């Protein structure tokens, strides 16, 4: 049997899974990260300016703690022979594997959807940013359509005037038409009623032309066709239509939830194959408080630590630990109106304005980043699941929607 732990994916979950596995597994066990590139994309920041700066090279930190990096596209997983296949040819045997392949934009199945812009990956965000620069140069008052007024759509919408100004056209920024659309009859439906008045006020302040309860029936790079028959011309159309588990998850045996995530037990192990653990946006599990985890960084960072810890424990014959998530909070950027910070699943508003913005900035610019300056020992210690175990949330019977 292989004594190798393979972590598939180098995002927030994959990184911490690899570090935690390295901490638990003795030196004779190899810990390997297999991912497309040795860079981590700071996806929560992709609504911001300068998207090209929003990926970081993990190589130095992986070398520091003795994690081998294998580049490639994971294309299959043979759970009987315990082999991961990369690029349809290269095989990596594993004793335990952690699947942390994250999520991807759910592009609507509509004519023209492939032509619209998106901000799901650094490459896609750069492509949109180039278009923004181009239309800023060429138009006195650009029109931008944002399809989807949920978490990502609203954060992007509220950043757009400053993004246009950033490209050197403050006049165009003030005169731009910004049109977010959503099929729901409320903005930010998944965020609940708590922070909604603050979000609505920020959208009004930003002078955006929000259209709710309207479906998009066809799309192109420069237009949106609506269910009421109206065609909206725009200099760019951006899709922020939600996420689902990335395609690789389909290779894993077992049950899926409605987001294509792999349903795992509280050890983050798949019921169908004892050697497979799942973390981050690919995993569907109760966080220990009666709520299914969200596809979010705060969950991915913690799921990764537990999945890596448990994969390594299991390989060396030590009992696994049930996953628990620290209490849920939301930090939502509101552009020029600051931010909103909520606590709990009821999303009770605790901070707004500049104070909340300072918290959001610190999270986006420091907390979610791997700690590059940490020593090897500090880094391994930071992968511990102990703090979460000590702050175990109280159990609730209610589930999140
Ligand atoms: C625009 C945007 C804004 C967001 N804002 C927030 C926010 O404010 N707060 C928040 O908490 N969350 C936010 N999120 C969600 C957050 O980014 C994700 O929840 C988080 O990235 C999940 O981490 P992960 O490690 O599971 O997956 P990812 O970060 O998606 O990483 C997956 C990794 O797997 C690799 N991979 C995937 N498939 C394969 C394959 N077949 N072979 C090899 N490698 C593969 C990828 O290249 C990547 O390295 C946002 C996301 C986006 C796109």
XYZ file of C-alpha atoms and ligand atoms in Angstrom, residues 8-14 34-37 39-47 72-75 86 100-104 119-121 151-152 155 243 246-248 279-282 294-300 331 360 364, ligand 1:
107
model
C -5.623 17.443 -5.390
C -5.978 21.226 -5.762
C -3.829 24.100 -4.513
C -6.550 26.497 -3.373
C -7.394 27.519 0.188
C -8.523 24.038 1.216
C -5.789 22.137 -0.629
C -1.186 17.896 -7.451
C -2.766 20.937 -9.055
C -2.930 22.877 -12.298
C -0.222 25.303 -11.229
C -0.074 29.254 -7.699
C -2.987 30.029 -5.440
C -5.654 32.283 -6.899
C -7.120 34.771 -4.435
C -10.627 34.236 -5.787
C -12.451 36.278 -3.102
C -10.599 39.370 -4.366
C -11.330 38.976 -8.070
C -13.931 41.757 -8.071
C -1.203 18.785 -14.044
C -4.921 18.538 -14.668
C -6.481 15.743 -12.609
C -8.570 13.818 -15.119
C -3.153 13.565 -14.311
C -9.834 19.911 -2.912
C -10.590 20.903 -6.484
C -12.887 23.751 -5.465
C -15.654 25.254 -7.524
C -16.314 27.036 -10.793
C -14.438 36.943 -12.696
C -14.221 33.342 -11.516
C -10.507 32.811 -12.188
C -22.754 37.944 -3.183
C -20.226 38.285 -6.018
C -19.476 43.221 -4.627
C -20.753 28.500 -8.248
C -15.530 21.911 -10.155
C -15.852 19.166 -12.729
C -13.274 16.805 -11.205
C -12.400 19.569 1.475
C -13.406 23.107 0.506
C -15.959 23.962 -2.159
C -16.015 20.315 -3.300
C -21.000 27.165 2.325
C -18.720 27.494 -0.660
C -16.667 30.139 1.091
C -13.116 30.785 2.156
C -13.829 30.601 5.853
C -15.172 27.076 5.375
C -12.532 26.003 2.841
C -17.927 40.145 5.556
C -12.879 43.099 5.190
C -8.840 39.901 1.961
C -15.335 36.474 -7.444
C -15.398 35.633 -6.198
C -15.600 36.252 -4.972
C -15.651 35.499 -3.810
N -15.826 36.148 -2.630
C -15.771 35.444 -1.484
C -15.850 36.120 -0.230
O -15.974 37.346 -0.150
N -15.796 35.367 0.889
C -15.634 34.003 0.854
O -15.563 33.374 1.901
N -15.566 33.351 -0.318
C -15.633 34.030 -1.487
N -15.543 33.368 -2.682
C -15.497 31.910 -2.664
C -14.098 31.387 -2.373
O -13.191 31.917 -3.291
C -14.126 29.867 -2.460
O -15.040 29.385 -1.509
C -12.736 29.291 -2.196
O -11.868 29.673 -3.230
C -12.807 27.780 -2.099
O -11.530 27.280 -1.873
P -11.151 25.836 -2.411
O -9.738 25.592 -2.000
O -12.175 24.855 -2.058
O -11.236 25.961 -4.004
P -10.483 26.904 -5.039
O -10.010 28.138 -4.411
O -11.422 26.972 -6.181
O -9.205 26.056 -5.439
C -9.317 24.861 -6.190
C -7.952 24.447 -6.680
O -8.057 23.219 -7.399
C -7.452 23.322 -8.679
N -8.153 22.406 -9.568
C -9.479 22.365 -9.856
N -9.752 21.351 -10.690
C -8.563 20.728 -10.920
C -8.185 19.602 -11.698
N -9.086 18.882 -12.386
N -6.888 19.244 -11.718
C -5.954 19.945 -11.015
N -6.257 21.011 -10.250
C -7.551 21.400 -10.214
C -7.599 24.793 -9.037
O -6.680 25.163 -10.020
C -7.327 25.431 -7.665
O -5.942 25.455 -7.397
C -15.497 34.089 -3.873
C -15.277 33.469 -5.101
C -15.230 34.227 -6.249
C -14.989 33.536 -7.579
